[in-house]
Short mmCIF file of C-alpha atoms in Angstrom, two decimals:
data_model
loop_
_atom_site.label_atom_id
_atom_site.label_comp_id
_atom_site.label_asym_id
_atom_site.label_seq_id
_atom_site.Cartn_x
_atom_site.Cartn_y
_atom_site.Cartn_z
CA UNK A 116 90.48 108.51 136.36
CA UNK A 117 89.17 111.59 137.83
CA UNK A 118 86.60 112.25 140.42
CA UNK A 119 83.51 114.23 139.69
CA UNK A 120 83.35 117.63 141.40
CA UNK A 121 80.51 119.50 143.41
CA UNK A 122 81.29 123.04 142.03
CA UNK A 123 79.28 124.60 144.54
CA UNK A 124 80.71 122.91 147.59
CA UNK A 125 84.35 123.27 146.01
CA UNK A 126 83.65 126.97 145.63
CA UNK A 127 82.37 127.53 149.07
CA UNK A 128 85.63 125.95 150.62
CA UNK A 129 87.99 127.85 148.24
CA UNK A 130 86.20 131.14 149.01
CA UNK A 131 86.67 130.38 152.74
CA UNK A 132 90.24 130.19 152.20
CA UNK A 133 90.57 133.30 150.11
CA UNK A 134 88.53 135.26 152.76
CA UNK A 135 91.22 134.07 155.47
CA UNK A 136 94.09 134.89 153.03
CA UNK A 137 92.62 138.23 152.45
CA UNK A 138 92.25 138.98 156.27
CA UNK A 139 95.56 137.77 156.98
CA UNK A 140 97.30 140.07 154.44
CA UNK A 141 95.33 142.97 155.51
CA UNK A 142 96.24 142.60 159.27
CA UNK A 143 99.73 142.27 158.17
CA UNK A 144 99.98 145.10 155.74
CA UNK A 145 100.78 142.78 152.71
CA UNK A 146 99.74 143.52 149.20
CA UNK A 147 98.06 141.15 147.09
CA UNK A 148 96.18 140.82 143.68
CA UNK A 149 93.80 138.45 142.15
CA UNK A 150 95.13 136.68 139.10
CA UNK A 151 94.21 134.91 136.14
CA UNK A 152 90.97 133.06 136.16
CA UNK A 153 90.15 134.50 139.60
CA UNK A 154 90.62 138.02 138.27
CA UNK A 155 88.58 137.22 135.20
CA UNK A 156 85.78 135.85 137.37
CA UNK A 157 85.60 138.98 139.57
CA UNK A 158 85.24 141.16 136.49
CA UNK A 159 83.13 138.95 134.32
CA UNK A 160 80.88 136.97 136.70
CA UNK A 161 81.36 138.81 140.11
CA UNK A 162 82.77 135.83 141.48
CA UNK A 163 83.99 132.34 140.44
CA UNK A 164 83.85 131.51 136.72
CA UNK A 165 81.39 128.55 136.98
CA UNK A 166 83.72 125.91 135.46
CA UNK A 167 86.80 127.11 137.47
CA UNK A 168 88.20 124.92 140.04
CA UNK A 169 90.91 126.82 141.90
CA UNK A 170 91.81 130.55 142.87
CA UNK A 171 94.92 132.40 142.04
CA UNK A 172 96.51 135.28 143.84
CA UNK A 173 100.06 137.17 143.63
CA UNK A 174 102.01 138.86 146.17
CA UNK A 175 104.82 141.40 145.21
CA UNK A 176 108.31 139.72 145.98
CA UNK A 177 109.08 142.17 148.49
CA UNK A 178 106.04 141.17 150.54
CA UNK A 179 106.09 137.66 149.28
CA UNK A 180 108.89 136.34 151.43
CA UNK A 181 107.58 138.19 154.57
CA UNK A 182 104.11 136.57 153.81
CA UNK A 183 105.46 133.10 153.99
CA UNK A 184 107.37 133.82 157.31
CA UNK A 185 104.59 135.55 158.91
CA UNK A 186 102.06 132.74 157.79
CA UNK A 187 104.09 129.94 159.07
CA UNK A 188 104.27 131.80 162.39
CA UNK A 189 100.90 133.07 162.75
CA UNK A 190 98.34 130.92 160.75
CA UNK A 191 95.29 129.13 162.18
CA UNK A 192 96.27 125.48 162.71
CA UNK A 193 93.90 124.54 160.09
CA UNK A 194 95.86 126.25 157.25
CA UNK A 195 99.47 125.96 156.11
CA UNK A 196 101.71 126.91 153.34
CA UNK A 197 103.51 124.29 151.08
CA UNK A 198 106.12 125.08 148.65
CA UNK A 199 109.38 123.86 147.22
CA UNK A 200 111.30 124.45 150.50
CA UNK A 201 109.18 122.62 152.93
CA UNK A 202 107.21 119.94 150.62
CA UNK A 203 109.31 117.18 149.40
CA UNK A 204 108.93 116.34 145.76
CA UNK A 205 106.60 119.73 145.16
CA UNK A 206 105.93 119.85 141.53
CA UNK A 207 105.11 123.62 141.93
CA UNK A 208 107.65 126.34 142.75
CA UNK A 209 105.16 128.81 144.29
CA UNK A 210 103.25 128.44 147.61
CA UNK A 211 100.07 126.97 148.17
CA UNK A 212 97.89 127.75 151.22
CA UNK A 213 96.43 124.39 151.91
CA UNK A 214 93.26 123.57 154.17
CA UNK A 215 95.07 120.48 155.87
CA UNK A 216 91.51 119.06 157.10
CA UNK A 217 91.09 118.01 153.27
CA UNK A 218 92.75 115.66 150.78
CA UNK A 219 93.54 116.15 147.13
CA UNK A 220 95.45 114.38 144.58
CA UNK A 221 95.95 115.56 141.15
CA UNK A 222 95.83 113.10 138.14
CA UNK A 223 99.00 114.46 136.79
CA UNK A 224 100.83 113.99 140.41
CA UNK A 225 99.79 110.79 141.87
CA UNK A 226 102.77 110.59 144.23
CA UNK A 227 101.97 114.16 145.67
CA UNK A 228 99.29 114.13 148.34
CA UNK A 229 98.11 117.49 149.73
CA UNK A 230 94.92 119.37 150.68
CA UNK A 231 92.58 121.74 148.80
CA UNK A 232 94.49 124.65 148.01
CA UNK A 233 94.70 128.37 146.63
CA UNK A 234 97.60 129.24 144.63
CA UNK A 235 100.04 132.13 145.80
CA UNK A 236 102.49 133.35 143.12
CA UNK A 237 105.47 135.60 143.71
CA UNK A 238 105.37 138.72 141.41
CA UNK A 239 108.89 139.73 140.45
CA UNK A 240 110.23 142.86 138.63
CA UNK A 241 111.09 142.29 135.16
CA UNK A 242 111.96 143.70 131.68
CA UNK A 243 111.24 142.73 128.44
CA UNK A 244 112.85 145.39 126.17
CA UNK A 245 116.19 143.99 125.67
CA UNK A 246 117.49 140.65 124.34
CA UNK A 247 119.27 139.57 127.59
CA UNK A 248 116.14 139.99 129.62
CA UNK A 249 113.92 138.27 127.21
CA UNK A 250 116.37 135.30 127.09
CA UNK A 251 116.13 135.22 130.87
CA UNK A 252 112.52 135.32 130.93
CA UNK A 253 112.48 132.19 128.81
CA UNK A 254 115.08 130.49 130.92
CA UNK A 255 112.75 131.02 133.81
CA UNK A 256 109.85 129.44 131.97
CA UNK A 257 111.89 126.33 130.61
CA UNK A 258 113.19 125.83 134.33
CA UNK A 259 109.59 125.74 135.49
CA UNK A 260 108.61 123.40 132.83
CA UNK A 261 111.40 120.97 133.54
CA UNK A 262 110.09 121.22 137.43
CA UNK A 263 106.44 120.20 136.46
CA UNK A 264 107.69 117.39 133.90
CA UNK A 265 110.08 116.04 136.54
CA UNK A 266 107.08 115.31 139.03
CA UNK A 267 104.56 114.19 136.39
CA UNK A 268 103.14 110.76 136.79
CA UNK A 269 101.34 110.70 133.60
CA UNK A 270 102.04 107.50 131.55
CA UNK A 271 103.61 107.65 128.21
CA UNK A 272 100.46 106.16 126.61
CA UNK A 273 98.34 108.90 128.09
CA UNK A 274 100.90 111.52 126.76
CA UNK A 275 100.45 110.03 122.87
CA UNK A 276 96.90 109.85 123.25
CA UNK A 277 96.46 113.32 124.49
CA UNK A 278 99.13 115.14 122.10
CA UNK A 279 99.60 112.73 119.08
CA UNK A 280 102.69 110.76 118.19
CA UNK A 281 104.84 113.87 117.07
CA UNK A 282 104.17 116.32 119.91
CA UNK A 283 103.80 113.32 122.25
CA UNK A 284 107.11 111.95 121.49
CA UNK A 285 109.02 115.26 122.05
CA UNK A 286 106.79 115.63 125.55
CA UNK A 287 108.36 112.17 126.38
CA UNK A 288 111.77 113.08 125.50
CA UNK A 289 111.55 116.21 127.78
CA UNK A 290 109.88 114.41 130.58
CA UNK A 291 112.76 111.90 130.60
CA UNK A 292 115.29 114.55 130.55
CA UNK A 293 113.65 116.39 133.56
CA UNK A 294 113.68 113.19 135.63
CA UNK A 295 117.44 113.06 135.08
CA UNK A 296 117.86 116.23 136.83
CA UNK A 297 118.11 116.85 140.65
CA UNK A 298 114.73 118.35 141.52
CA UNK A 299 116.14 120.51 144.41
CA UNK A 300 118.89 121.83 142.14
CA UNK A 301 115.99 122.79 139.73
CA UNK A 302 114.07 124.73 142.46
CA UNK A 303 117.09 126.70 143.67
CA UNK A 304 118.18 127.66 140.22
CA UNK A 305 114.87 128.69 139.30
CA UNK A 306 114.58 130.73 142.36
CA UNK A 307 117.90 132.44 141.64
CA UNK A 308 116.93 133.40 138.19
CA UNK A 309 113.70 134.75 139.27
CA UNK A 310 115.04 137.16 141.89
CA UNK A 311 118.18 138.01 140.02
CA UNK A 312 116.76 141.64 139.14
CA UNK A 313 116.04 143.58 142.14
CA UNK A 314 115.89 147.07 140.37
CA UNK A 315 112.80 148.68 141.18
CA UNK A 316 113.17 151.03 138.14
CA UNK A 317 112.35 148.05 136.01
CA UNK A 318 109.10 148.71 134.13
CA UNK A 319 107.28 145.33 134.27
CA UNK A 320 106.02 142.95 136.88
CA UNK A 321 106.04 139.47 136.09
CA UNK A 322 104.00 136.09 137.28
CA UNK A 323 106.89 133.86 135.86
CA UNK A 324 105.22 130.66 137.12
CA UNK A 325 101.60 131.49 135.30
CA UNK A 326 99.99 129.41 132.83
CA UNK A 327 100.24 132.24 130.17
CA UNK A 328 104.06 132.71 129.78
CA UNK A 329 105.32 135.95 128.49
CA UNK A 330 101.48 137.32 128.66
CA UNK A 331 101.85 137.49 132.46
CA UNK A 332 104.76 140.15 132.03
CA UNK A 333 102.69 143.35 132.35
CA UNK A 334 103.67 147.01 133.04
CA UNK A 335 103.83 148.00 136.68
CA UNK A 336 101.22 150.51 136.09
CA UNK A 337 98.69 147.75 134.97
CA UNK A 338 99.19 146.32 138.35
CA UNK A 339 99.21 149.50 140.01
CA UNK A 340 97.59 150.02 143.60
CA UNK A 341 95.53 146.95 144.59
CA UNK A 342 91.90 147.71 144.06
CA UNK A 343 89.02 145.88 145.92
CA UNK A 344 86.58 143.96 143.55
CA UNK A 345 83.47 142.32 144.24
CA UNK A 346 83.71 138.42 144.54
CA UNK A 347 80.73 136.58 145.45
CA UNK A 348 79.73 137.98 148.84
CA UNK A 349 83.03 139.45 149.60
CA UNK A 350 85.84 141.83 148.10
CA UNK A 351 89.26 140.83 147.17
CA UNK A 352 92.14 142.90 146.05
CA UNK A 353 92.96 142.89 142.07
CA UNK A 354 94.98 145.07 139.59
CA UNK A 355 94.26 148.77 139.24
CA UNK A 356 94.03 148.44 135.68
CA UNK A 357 92.04 145.38 135.26
CA UNK A 358 91.17 145.88 131.81
CA UNK A 359 94.88 146.04 130.63
CA UNK A 360 95.86 143.14 132.77
CA UNK A 361 92.70 140.85 131.37
CA UNK A 362 93.41 141.83 127.78
CA UNK A 363 97.30 140.87 128.08
CA UNK A 364 96.20 137.28 129.32
CA UNK A 365 92.85 136.92 127.53
CA UNK A 366 92.31 139.16 124.64
CA UNK A 367 88.53 139.60 124.44
CA UNK A 368 88.02 138.52 128.10
CA UNK A 369 84.12 139.40 128.28
CA UNK A 370 83.37 136.82 125.43
CA UNK A 371 82.37 133.39 126.86
CA UNK A 372 84.38 130.34 125.54
CA UNK A 373 82.49 127.70 123.53
CA UNK A 374 80.45 125.52 125.68
CA UNK A 375 82.69 122.65 124.97
CA UNK A 376 85.63 124.53 126.49
CA UNK A 377 83.73 125.19 129.87
CA UNK A 378 85.23 122.32 131.87
CA UNK A 379 87.26 122.27 134.77
CA UNK A 380 90.96 122.60 134.11
CA UNK A 381 92.38 120.47 136.91
CA UNK A 382 91.86 116.78 136.83
CA UNK A 383 91.45 115.64 140.34
CA UNK A 384 92.38 111.82 141.07
CA UNK A 385 91.14 112.02 144.42
CA UNK A 386 89.26 114.86 146.50
CA UNK A 387 87.87 114.61 149.83
CA UNK A 388 86.95 117.90 151.61
CA UNK A 389 86.58 116.04 154.86
CA UNK A 390 89.60 113.86 155.23
CA UNK A 391 92.96 115.44 156.82
CA UNK A 392 95.50 114.63 153.91
CA UNK A 393 97.93 113.49 156.65
CA UNK A 394 95.36 110.63 157.29
CA UNK A 395 95.01 109.69 153.61
CA UNK A 396 95.41 105.92 153.17
CA UNK A 397 95.36 104.91 149.53
CA UNK A 398 93.84 101.31 150.03
CA UNK A 399 90.83 102.81 151.90
CA UNK A 400 90.24 105.82 150.21
CA UNK A 401 90.07 104.51 146.59
#
């Protein structure tokens, strides 16, 4: 079961959060970039992709840890950061900027109650020109997948129905293996792998936790110096070489997908933009 979404209302609330994030970063001299579908929306639609239901941003690691510390100290009371270090059973390793006046539960994670969020990814230095680095990149993505599978509440029947028998059984085996592992140890091991390389001479920047795998490892020159792009009624920062970045992720990014694929990518089990998530009561709300 998933709830119907009022896209205009959702986009309005997300954009309000993004404006606050932008202002906070500028005030504290923190570089950031729009990522993924948010950057694609800025270039192709001058705002939200009409069927998008979230916003993605990335902060270089040198500023990311400082951003988390400063935000926890200085943010407005209605906003907070949740990530694996301060949120029990977090299915995501990266930070989420949460509007704590709202409640959101995703279908994949019934046990994880949060507010409406924008994603804040760490961007780490990387390389992909030698075998050892490519192996490390794969290990990072595998560990991230184990964390997601550990926290997933999708039933075995839903997995089989969605993937077919062969792929479904493999997914179930991976999920069972992941749930045998200690979640905190998985998170800590992933963080150690991601931050192992600190050499600024490495030629790539990676969003290791993004949806597109190795396509999200791009040359430093592609990200470059953050540039302002129009996004609805405001401006937000994105990669200097937007064309190179979007081609790496999407290929022919200006082409619209078929109509049947123009759907929200997240499935919300419960969404209330006027109920603080700390006051959520399962019996009353659903």
